[in-house]
Coordinates of C-alpha atoms in Angstrom, one line a residue:
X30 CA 161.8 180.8 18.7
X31 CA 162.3 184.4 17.9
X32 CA 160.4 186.5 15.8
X33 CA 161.2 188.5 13.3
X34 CA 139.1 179.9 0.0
X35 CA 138.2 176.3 0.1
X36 CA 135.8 176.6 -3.1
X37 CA 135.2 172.9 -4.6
X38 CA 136.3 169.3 -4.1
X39 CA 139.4 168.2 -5.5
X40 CA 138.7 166.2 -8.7
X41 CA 141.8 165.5 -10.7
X42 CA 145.0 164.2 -10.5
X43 CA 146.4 167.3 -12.0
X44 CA 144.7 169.4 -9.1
X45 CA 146.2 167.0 -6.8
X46 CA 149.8 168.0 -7.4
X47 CA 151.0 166.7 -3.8
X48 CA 149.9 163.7 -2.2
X49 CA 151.6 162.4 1.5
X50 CA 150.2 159.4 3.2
X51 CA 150.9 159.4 6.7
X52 CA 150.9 155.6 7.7
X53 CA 151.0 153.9 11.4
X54 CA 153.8 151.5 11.7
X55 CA 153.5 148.2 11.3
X56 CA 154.1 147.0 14.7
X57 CA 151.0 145.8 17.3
X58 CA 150.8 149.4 18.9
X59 CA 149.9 150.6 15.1
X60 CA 148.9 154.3 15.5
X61 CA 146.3 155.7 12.6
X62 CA 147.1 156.3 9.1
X63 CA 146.8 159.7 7.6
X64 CA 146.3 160.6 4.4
X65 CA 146.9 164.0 3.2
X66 CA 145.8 165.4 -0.5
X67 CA 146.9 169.0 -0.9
X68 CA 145.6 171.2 -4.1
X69 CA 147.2 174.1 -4.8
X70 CA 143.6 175.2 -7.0
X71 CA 141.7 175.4 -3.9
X72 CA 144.3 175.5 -1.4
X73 CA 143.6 173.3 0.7
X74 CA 144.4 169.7 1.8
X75 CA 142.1 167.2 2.4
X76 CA 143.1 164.5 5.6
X77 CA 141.7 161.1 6.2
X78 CA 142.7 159.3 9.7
X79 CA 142.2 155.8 9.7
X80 CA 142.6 153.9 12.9
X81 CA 143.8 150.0 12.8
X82 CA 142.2 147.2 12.6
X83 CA 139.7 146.9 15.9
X84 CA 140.4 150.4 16.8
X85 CA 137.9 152.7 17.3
X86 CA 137.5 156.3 18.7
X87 CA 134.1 159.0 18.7
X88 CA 136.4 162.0 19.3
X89 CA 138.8 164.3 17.1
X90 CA 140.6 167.1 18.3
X91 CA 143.1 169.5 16.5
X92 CA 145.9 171.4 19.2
X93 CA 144.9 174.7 20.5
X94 CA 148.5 176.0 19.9
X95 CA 151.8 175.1 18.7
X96 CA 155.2 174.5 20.7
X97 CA 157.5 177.3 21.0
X98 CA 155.0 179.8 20.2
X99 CA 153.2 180.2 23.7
X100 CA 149.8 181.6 22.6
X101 CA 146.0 179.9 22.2
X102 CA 145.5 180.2 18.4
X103 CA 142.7 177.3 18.0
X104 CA 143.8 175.0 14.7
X105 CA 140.3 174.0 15.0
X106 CA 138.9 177.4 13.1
X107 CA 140.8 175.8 10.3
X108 CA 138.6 172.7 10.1
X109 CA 135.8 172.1 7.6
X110 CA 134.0 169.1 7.0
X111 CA 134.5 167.1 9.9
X112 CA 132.6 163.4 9.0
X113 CA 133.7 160.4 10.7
X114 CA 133.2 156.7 9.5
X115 CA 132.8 153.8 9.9
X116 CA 133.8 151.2 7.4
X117 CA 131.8 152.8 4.1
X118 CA 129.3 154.1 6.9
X119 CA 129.0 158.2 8.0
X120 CA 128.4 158.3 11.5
X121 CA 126.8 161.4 12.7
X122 CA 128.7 164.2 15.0
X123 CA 127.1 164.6 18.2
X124 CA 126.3 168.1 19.4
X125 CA 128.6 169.0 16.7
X126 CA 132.1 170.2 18.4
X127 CA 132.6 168.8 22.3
X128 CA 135.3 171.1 23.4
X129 CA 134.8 174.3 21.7
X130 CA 136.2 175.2 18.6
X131 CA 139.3 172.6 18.4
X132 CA 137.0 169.1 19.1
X133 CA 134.6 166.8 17.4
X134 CA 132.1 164.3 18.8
X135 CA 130.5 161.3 16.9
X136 CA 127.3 160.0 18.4
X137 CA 129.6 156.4 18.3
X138 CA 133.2 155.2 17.6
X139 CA 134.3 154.7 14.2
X140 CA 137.4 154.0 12.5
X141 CA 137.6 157.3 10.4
X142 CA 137.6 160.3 10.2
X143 CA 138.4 163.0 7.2
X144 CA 138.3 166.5 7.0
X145 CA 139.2 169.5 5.3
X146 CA 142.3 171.8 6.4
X147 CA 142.4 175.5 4.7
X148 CA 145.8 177.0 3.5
X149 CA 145.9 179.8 6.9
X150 CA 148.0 182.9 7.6
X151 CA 151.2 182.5 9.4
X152 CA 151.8 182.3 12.7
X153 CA 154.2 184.8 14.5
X154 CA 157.4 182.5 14.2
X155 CA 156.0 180.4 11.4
X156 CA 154.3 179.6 8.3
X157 CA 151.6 177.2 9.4
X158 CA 150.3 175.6 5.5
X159 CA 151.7 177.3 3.0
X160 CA 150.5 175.9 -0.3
X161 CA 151.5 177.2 -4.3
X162 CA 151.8 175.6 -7.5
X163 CA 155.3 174.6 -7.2
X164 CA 155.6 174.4 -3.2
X165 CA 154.4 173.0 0.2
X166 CA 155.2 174.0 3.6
X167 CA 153.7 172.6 6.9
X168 CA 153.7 173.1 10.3
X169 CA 152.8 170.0 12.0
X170 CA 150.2 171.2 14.7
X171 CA 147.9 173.0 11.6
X172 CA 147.6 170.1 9.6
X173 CA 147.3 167.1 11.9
X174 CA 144.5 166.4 14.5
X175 CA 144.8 163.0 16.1
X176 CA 141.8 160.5 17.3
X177 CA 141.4 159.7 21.4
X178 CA 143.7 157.4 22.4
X179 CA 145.7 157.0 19.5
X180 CA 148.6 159.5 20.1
X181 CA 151.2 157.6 21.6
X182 CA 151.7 154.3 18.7
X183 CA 154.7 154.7 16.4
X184 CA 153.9 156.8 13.3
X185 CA 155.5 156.7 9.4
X186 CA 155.0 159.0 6.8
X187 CA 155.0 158.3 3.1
X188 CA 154.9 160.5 0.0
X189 CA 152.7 158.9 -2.3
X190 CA 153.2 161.4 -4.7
X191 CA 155.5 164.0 -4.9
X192 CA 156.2 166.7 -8.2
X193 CA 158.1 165.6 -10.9
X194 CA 161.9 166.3 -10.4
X195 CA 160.9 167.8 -6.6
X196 CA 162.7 167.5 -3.4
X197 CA 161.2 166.4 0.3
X198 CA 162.6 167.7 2.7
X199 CA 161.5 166.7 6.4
X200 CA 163.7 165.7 9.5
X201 CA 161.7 162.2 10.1
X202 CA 164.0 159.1 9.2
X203 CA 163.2 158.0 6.0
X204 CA 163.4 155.8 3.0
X205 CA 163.2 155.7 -1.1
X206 CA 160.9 153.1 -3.0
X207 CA 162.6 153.5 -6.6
X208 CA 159.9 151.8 -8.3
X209 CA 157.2 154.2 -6.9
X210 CA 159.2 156.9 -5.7
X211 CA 157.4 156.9 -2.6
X212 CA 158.8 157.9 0.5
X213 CA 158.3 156.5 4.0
X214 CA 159.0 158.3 7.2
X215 CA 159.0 157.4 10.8
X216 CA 158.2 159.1 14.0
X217 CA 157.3 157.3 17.3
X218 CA 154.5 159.3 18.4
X219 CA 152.3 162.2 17.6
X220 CA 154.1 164.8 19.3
X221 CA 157.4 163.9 17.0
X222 CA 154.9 164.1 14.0
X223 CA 153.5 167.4 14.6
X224 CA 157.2 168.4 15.3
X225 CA 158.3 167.8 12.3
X226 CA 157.8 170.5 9.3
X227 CA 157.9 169.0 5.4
X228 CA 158.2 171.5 2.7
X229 CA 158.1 170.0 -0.7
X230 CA 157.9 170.8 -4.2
X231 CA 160.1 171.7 -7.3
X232 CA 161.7 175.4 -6.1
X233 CA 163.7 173.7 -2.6
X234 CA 167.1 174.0 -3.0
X235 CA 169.3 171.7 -0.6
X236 CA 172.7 171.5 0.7
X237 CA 174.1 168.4 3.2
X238 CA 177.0 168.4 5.8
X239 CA 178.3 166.4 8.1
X240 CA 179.3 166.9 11.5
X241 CA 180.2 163.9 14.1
X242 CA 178.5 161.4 11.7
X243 CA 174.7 163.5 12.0
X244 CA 173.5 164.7 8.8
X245 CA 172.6 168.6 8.4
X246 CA 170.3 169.7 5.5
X247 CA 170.2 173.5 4.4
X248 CA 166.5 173.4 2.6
X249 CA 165.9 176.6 1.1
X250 CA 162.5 177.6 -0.4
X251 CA 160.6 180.4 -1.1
X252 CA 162.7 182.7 -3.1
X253 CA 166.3 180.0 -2.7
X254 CA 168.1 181.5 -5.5
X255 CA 169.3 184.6 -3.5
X256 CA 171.0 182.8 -0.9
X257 CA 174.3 180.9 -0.8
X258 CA 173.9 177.4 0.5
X259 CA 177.8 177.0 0.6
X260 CA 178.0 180.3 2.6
X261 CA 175.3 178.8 4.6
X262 CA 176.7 176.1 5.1
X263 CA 180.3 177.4 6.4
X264 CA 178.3 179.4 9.9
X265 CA 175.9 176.5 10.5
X266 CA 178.8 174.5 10.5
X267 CA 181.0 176.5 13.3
X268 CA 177.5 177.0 15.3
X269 CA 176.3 173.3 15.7
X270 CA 180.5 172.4 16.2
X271 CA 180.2 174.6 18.7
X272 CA 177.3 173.7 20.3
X273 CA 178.6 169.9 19.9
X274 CA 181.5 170.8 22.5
X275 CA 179.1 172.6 24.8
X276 CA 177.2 169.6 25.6
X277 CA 179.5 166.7 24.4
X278 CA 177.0 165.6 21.6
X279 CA 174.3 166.1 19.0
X280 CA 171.2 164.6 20.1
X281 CA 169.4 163.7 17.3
X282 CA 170.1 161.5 13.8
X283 CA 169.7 164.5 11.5
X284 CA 168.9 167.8 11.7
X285 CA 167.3 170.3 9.3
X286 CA 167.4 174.5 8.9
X287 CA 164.3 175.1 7.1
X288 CA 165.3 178.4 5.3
X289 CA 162.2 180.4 4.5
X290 CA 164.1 183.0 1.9
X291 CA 161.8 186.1 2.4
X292 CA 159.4 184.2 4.4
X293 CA 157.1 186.1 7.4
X294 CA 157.8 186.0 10.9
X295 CA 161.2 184.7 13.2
X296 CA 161.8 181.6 13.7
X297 CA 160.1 178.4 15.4
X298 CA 162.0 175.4 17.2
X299 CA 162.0 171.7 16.9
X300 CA 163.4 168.8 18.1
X301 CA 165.3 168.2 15.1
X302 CA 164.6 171.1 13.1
X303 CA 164.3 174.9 12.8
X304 CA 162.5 176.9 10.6
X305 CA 163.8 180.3 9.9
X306 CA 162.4 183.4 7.9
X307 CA 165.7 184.1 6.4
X308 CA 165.8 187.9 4.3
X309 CA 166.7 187.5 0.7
X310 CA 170.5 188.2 -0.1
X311 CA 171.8 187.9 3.3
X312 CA 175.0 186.8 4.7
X313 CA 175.0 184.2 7.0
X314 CA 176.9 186.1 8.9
X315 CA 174.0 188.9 9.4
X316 CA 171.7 186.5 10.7
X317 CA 174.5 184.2 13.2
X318 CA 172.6 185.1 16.0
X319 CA 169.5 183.9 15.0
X320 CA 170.5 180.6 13.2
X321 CA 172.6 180.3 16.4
X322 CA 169.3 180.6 18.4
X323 CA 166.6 178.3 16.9
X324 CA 169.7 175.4 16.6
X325 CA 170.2 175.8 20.7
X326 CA 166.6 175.1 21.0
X327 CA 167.6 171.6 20.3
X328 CA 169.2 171.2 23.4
X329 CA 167.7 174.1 25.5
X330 CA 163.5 173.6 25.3
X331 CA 163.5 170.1 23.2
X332 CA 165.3 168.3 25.9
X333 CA 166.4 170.8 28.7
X334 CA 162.4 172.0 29.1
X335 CA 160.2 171.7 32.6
X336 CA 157.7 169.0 32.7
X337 CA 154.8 171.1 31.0
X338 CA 157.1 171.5 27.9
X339 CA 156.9 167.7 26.5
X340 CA 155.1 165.7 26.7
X341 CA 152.5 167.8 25.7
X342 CA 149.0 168.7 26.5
X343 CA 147.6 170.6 23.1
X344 CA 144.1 171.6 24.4
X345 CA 144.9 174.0 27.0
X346 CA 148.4 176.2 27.7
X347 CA 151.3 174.9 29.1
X348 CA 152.1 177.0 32.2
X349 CA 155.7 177.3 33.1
X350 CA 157.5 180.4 35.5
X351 CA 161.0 179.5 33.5
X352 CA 160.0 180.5 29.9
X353 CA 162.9 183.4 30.5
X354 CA 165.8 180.3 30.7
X355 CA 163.8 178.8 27.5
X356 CA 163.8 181.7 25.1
X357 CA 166.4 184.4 27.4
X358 CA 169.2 182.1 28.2
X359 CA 169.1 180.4 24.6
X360 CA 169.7 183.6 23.6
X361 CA 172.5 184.5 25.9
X362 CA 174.1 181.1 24.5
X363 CA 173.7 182.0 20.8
X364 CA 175.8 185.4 21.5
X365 CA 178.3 182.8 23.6
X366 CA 177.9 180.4 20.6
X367 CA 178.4 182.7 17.7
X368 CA 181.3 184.2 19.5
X369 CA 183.0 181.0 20.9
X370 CA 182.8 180.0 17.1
X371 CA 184.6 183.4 15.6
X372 CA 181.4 184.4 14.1
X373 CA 181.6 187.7 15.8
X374 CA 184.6 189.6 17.6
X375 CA 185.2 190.2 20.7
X376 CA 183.9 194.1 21.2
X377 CA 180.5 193.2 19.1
X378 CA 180.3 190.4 21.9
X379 CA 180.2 192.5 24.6
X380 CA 178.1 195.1 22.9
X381 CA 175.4 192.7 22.3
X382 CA 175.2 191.8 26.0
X383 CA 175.3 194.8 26.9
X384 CA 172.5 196.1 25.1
X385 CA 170.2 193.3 27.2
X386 CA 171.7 194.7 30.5
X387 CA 170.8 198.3 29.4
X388 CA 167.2 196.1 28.8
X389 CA 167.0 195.0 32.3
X390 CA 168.7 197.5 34.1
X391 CA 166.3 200.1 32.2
X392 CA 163.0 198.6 31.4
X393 CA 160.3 200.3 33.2
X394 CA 158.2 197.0 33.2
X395 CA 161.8 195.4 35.0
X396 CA 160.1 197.3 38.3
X397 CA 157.2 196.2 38.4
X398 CA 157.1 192.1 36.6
X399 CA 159.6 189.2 37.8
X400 CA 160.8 187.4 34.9
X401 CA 159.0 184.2 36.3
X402 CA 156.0 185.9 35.8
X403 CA 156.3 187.3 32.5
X404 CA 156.8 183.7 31.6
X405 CA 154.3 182.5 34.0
X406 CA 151.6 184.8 32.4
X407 CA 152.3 185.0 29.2
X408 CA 149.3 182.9 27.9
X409 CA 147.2 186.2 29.4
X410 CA 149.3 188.6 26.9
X411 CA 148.9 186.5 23.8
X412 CA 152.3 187.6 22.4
X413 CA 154.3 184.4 23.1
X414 CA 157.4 187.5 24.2
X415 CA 156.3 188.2 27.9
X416 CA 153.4 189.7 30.3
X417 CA 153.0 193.4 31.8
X418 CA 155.6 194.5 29.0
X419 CA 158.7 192.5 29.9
X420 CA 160.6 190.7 27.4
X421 CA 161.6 187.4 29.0
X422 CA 163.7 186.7 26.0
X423 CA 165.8 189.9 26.5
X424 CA 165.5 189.9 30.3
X425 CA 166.2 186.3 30.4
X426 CA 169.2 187.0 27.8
X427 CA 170.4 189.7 31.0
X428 CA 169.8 187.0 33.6
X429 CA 171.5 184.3 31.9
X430 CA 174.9 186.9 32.0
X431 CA 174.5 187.7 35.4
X432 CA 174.1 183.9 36.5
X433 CA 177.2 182.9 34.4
X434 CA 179.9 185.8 35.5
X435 CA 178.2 185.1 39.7
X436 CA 179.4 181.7 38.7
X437 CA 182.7 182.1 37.4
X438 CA 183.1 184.8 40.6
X439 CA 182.0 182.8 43.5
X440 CA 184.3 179.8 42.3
X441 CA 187.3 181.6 41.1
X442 CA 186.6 180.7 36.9
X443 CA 186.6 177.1 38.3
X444 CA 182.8 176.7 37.1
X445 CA 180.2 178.4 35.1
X446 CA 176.8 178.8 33.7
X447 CA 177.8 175.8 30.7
X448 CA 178.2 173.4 33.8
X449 CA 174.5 174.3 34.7
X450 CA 173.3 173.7 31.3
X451 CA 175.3 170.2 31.2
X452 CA 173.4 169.1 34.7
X453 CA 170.2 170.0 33.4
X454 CA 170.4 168.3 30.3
X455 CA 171.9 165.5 31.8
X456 CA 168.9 165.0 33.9
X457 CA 166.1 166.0 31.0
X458 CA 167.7 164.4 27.8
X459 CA 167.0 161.1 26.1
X460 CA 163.6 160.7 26.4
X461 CA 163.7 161.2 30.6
X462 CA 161.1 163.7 31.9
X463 CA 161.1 167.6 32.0
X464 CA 162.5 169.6 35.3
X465 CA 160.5 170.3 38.1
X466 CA 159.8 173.8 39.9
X467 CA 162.9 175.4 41.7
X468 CA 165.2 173.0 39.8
X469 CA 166.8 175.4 37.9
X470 CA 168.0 177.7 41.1
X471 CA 169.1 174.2 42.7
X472 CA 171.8 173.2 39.7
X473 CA 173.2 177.1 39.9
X474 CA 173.3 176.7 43.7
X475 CA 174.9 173.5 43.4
X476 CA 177.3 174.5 40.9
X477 CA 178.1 178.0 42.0
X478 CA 177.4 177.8 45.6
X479 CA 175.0 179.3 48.9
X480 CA 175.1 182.8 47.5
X481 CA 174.1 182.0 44.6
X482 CA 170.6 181.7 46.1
X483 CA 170.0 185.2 46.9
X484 CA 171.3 186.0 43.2
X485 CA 168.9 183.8 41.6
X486 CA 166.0 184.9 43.3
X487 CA 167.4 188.9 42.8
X488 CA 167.2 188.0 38.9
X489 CA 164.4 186.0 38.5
X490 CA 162.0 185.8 41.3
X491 CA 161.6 189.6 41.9
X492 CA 161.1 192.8 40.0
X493 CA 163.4 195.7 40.1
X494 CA 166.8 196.2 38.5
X495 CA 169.6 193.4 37.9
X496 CA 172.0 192.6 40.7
X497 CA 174.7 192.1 38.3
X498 CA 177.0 195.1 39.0
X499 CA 179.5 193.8 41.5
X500 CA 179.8 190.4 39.3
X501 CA 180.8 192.9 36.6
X502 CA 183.1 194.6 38.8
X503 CA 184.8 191.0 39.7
X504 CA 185.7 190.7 35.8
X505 CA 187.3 193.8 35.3
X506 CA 183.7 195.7 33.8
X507 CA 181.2 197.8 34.4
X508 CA 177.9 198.8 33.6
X509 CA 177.6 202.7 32.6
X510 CA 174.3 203.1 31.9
X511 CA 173.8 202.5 28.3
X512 CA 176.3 199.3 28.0
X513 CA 179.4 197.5 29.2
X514 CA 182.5 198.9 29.3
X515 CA 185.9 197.8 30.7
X516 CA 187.4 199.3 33.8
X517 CA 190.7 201.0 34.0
X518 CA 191.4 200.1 37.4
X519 CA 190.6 196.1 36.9
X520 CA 192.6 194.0 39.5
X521 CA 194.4 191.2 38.6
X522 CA 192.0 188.5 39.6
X523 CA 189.4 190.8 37.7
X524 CA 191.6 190.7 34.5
X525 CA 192.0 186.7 34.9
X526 CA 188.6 186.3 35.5
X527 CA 187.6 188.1 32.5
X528 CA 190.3 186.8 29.9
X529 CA 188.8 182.9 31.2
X530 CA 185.3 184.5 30.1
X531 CA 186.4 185.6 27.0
X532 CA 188.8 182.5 26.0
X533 CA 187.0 181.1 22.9

């Protein structure tokens, strides 16, 4: 990620302008069935869960907080109305919540439950329900709770409803009734559902294209006019090519940019999506980086991640020292991305790394924090950025340099930092569990070599400045105290190693 009044019931069809039904798939592991009315009047949406057939459950919970933004936000203060069922039957709550403001006891099982979700403000990467006359944006983790023991069943969505002459847009797997025009989508459990953003609504503009037989959808909303979808369309293009030859493939069936044209905040992450608060009238071109960004997150978080990082545990935080390779080195590889991919030249290149050196060369919070721990305690700062006032994403975006040109040093440009990433996804992708502690120093030691210990712990495991001086050296640079510039007296090697690092 990166940042940049319920008053009355709903009691027409008019006021009911968006209806989704979230159904369990038909299959013996059927999870519950969800049905969502939204009404822009009161803005709200209403949500029924119904469990199948024999299934019961006496507790409902909504998630504490939402992946990729790493603070304790409480969905739950969102909630009204709580009543579960069973059959035609209310069944009483119990004590009322059971695990503070995010859970809900019955005093027995049912087979229902409904309750009432209130349009809320956004987060600080997203939107979490968004909800006008002519439009409808989500954020999974606000909207849907889920009942104990039902998580893990196969889930499908369906539009029951949609505007007239409106466009859906969500990266689930879908199909088309053309009777009905309802709409049926599919995710296998409930962390791909609450993964999955839907904006809908008669104002979405959409553009498709194609790259190694996966689908990409440009959905613009908000204020789509001002943008260029074809423009749009050419950078997204070069970055997920790019990103293609990185890693040797696209990991999902189709992916979606969810452009928020003048929307609030940065930017959140998911598996098969992004959404992006995109500034009205821009270039692509101005916002590279960050497009660049969020689509890495598909490989780098959503499947190379550590074991607390899916699959996930929404009711308390999800403690991890490596949130600096998550958010810093993503970033390091949207510069490397944008660049490999002719966004950007080679001088603003450099520049931009150099500006996150000067960051952790220069940061007076650099002497005192580790990057593991500014990721390891970032729950206590509540800013989803870093604790004791280091930036893991721009110290991490340092480290991730440093780790690459050590790389490239200590085997002669045989190797680098991509190999590292290749391991680890390797190892994490396709459904196979997250990394364990130390992991990530054992690929770079494996791939660079011994000293590459004493490098990795220099950058991550211990405050002070970054040891990354004589790796610059070795490519013909140097570090001047503001940024990176290139040295007159470069050796050969140094000038070899450097024109391999800047090969496109």
């Amino acid at each position: 990620m990166r940042r940049q009044m319920y008053a009355k019931p709903m009691t027409t069809a008019r006021k009911s302008l968006y209806v989704c039904l979230i159904a369990g798939a038909t299959v013996a592991s059927q999870a519950a069935e969800y049905r969502v009315a939204v009404d822009p009047d009161v803005g709200a949406a209403r949500v029924e869960i119904r469990l199948a057939e024999g299934e019961s459950s006496d507790l409902f919970s909504m998630p504490a907080w939402a992946p990729g933004d790493y603070r304790i936000v409480n969905f739950g203060r969102h909630v009204r109305d709580v009543k579960f069922w069973q059959g035609a039957d209310e069944i009483p709550l119990k004590d009322g919540r059971a695990n503070g403001v995010n859970a809900w006891r019955a005093s027995r099982p049912g087979d229902k439950v409904t309750y009432t979700v209130l349009a809320q403000p956004p987060g600080i990467f997203s939107e979490n329900l968004r909800i006008t006359a002519t439009e409808v944006f989500w954020n999974g983790p606000a909207v849907f709770g889920w009942l104990e023991g039902h998580a893990k069943e196969a889930h499908s969505v369906r539009v029951e409803t949609a505007p007239v002459g409106g466009v859906f847009v969500c990266p689930l797997s879908g199909v088309l009734d053309a009777k009905s025009s309802e709409r049926t989508f599919t995710a296998k459990d409930y962390d791909s559902l609450v993964d999955s953003p839907v904006v809908f609504g008669t104002t979405i503009s959409t553009r498709t294209f194609i790259v190694s037989g996966k689908e990409h959808v440009l959905a613009a909303f908000r204020r789509p006019a001002s943008l260029s979808l074809t423009d749009f369309e050419t950078t997204c293009r070069a970055i997920v090519t790019e990103a293609q030859s990185l890693i040797g493939e696209l990991p999902y069936a189709r992916y979606v940019f969810f452009l928020d044209v003048g929307g609030p905040g940065g930017g959140l992450e998911h598996a098969d999506s992004a959404r992006l608060a995109i500034p009205p009238g821009v270039r692509s071109t101005g916002v590279a980086g960050f497009l660049a960004h969020e689509f890495f997150h598909a490989f780098n978080v959503k499947r190379i991640r550590p074991k607390p990082l899916g699959p996930f545990d929404y009711t308390r935080p999800a403690i991890t020292s490596t949130l600096w390779w998550m958010e810093g080195v993503t970033d390091y590889y949207a510069e490397l991305l944008t660049y490999r991919a002719g966004l950007i030249d080679q001088e603003e290149f450099l520049a931009n790394l150099g500006y996150a050196v000067d960051y952790a060369m220069n940061s007076p919070a650099a002497e005192t924090v580790s990057a593991a721990e500014s990721s390891r305690r970032v729950w206590e700062a509540n800013n989803s950025s870093g604790f004791g006032g280091l930036s893991y994403y721009d110290e991490g975006k340092a480290i991730g340099f440093c780790l690459d040109l050590a790389i490239r040093w200590k085997t002669g440009g045989v190797r680098s930092l991509d190999d590292v990433v290749r391991t680890l996804y390797a190892e994490t992708s396709g459904g196979k569990p997250g990394f364990g502690d130390g992991r990530i120093r054992d690929v770079c030691v494996q791939v660079g070599g011994s000293e590459l210990a004493g490098m990795y712990d220099a950058c991550v495991e211990r405050p002070g400045p970054l040891p990354i001086r004589d790796a610059l050296a070795a490519h013909g640079l140097f570090f001047d105290g503001r940024g990176i510039q290139r040295s007159p007296n470069a050796s050969a090697d140094a000038l070899r190693l450097l024109s391999q690092f800047l090969t496109r």
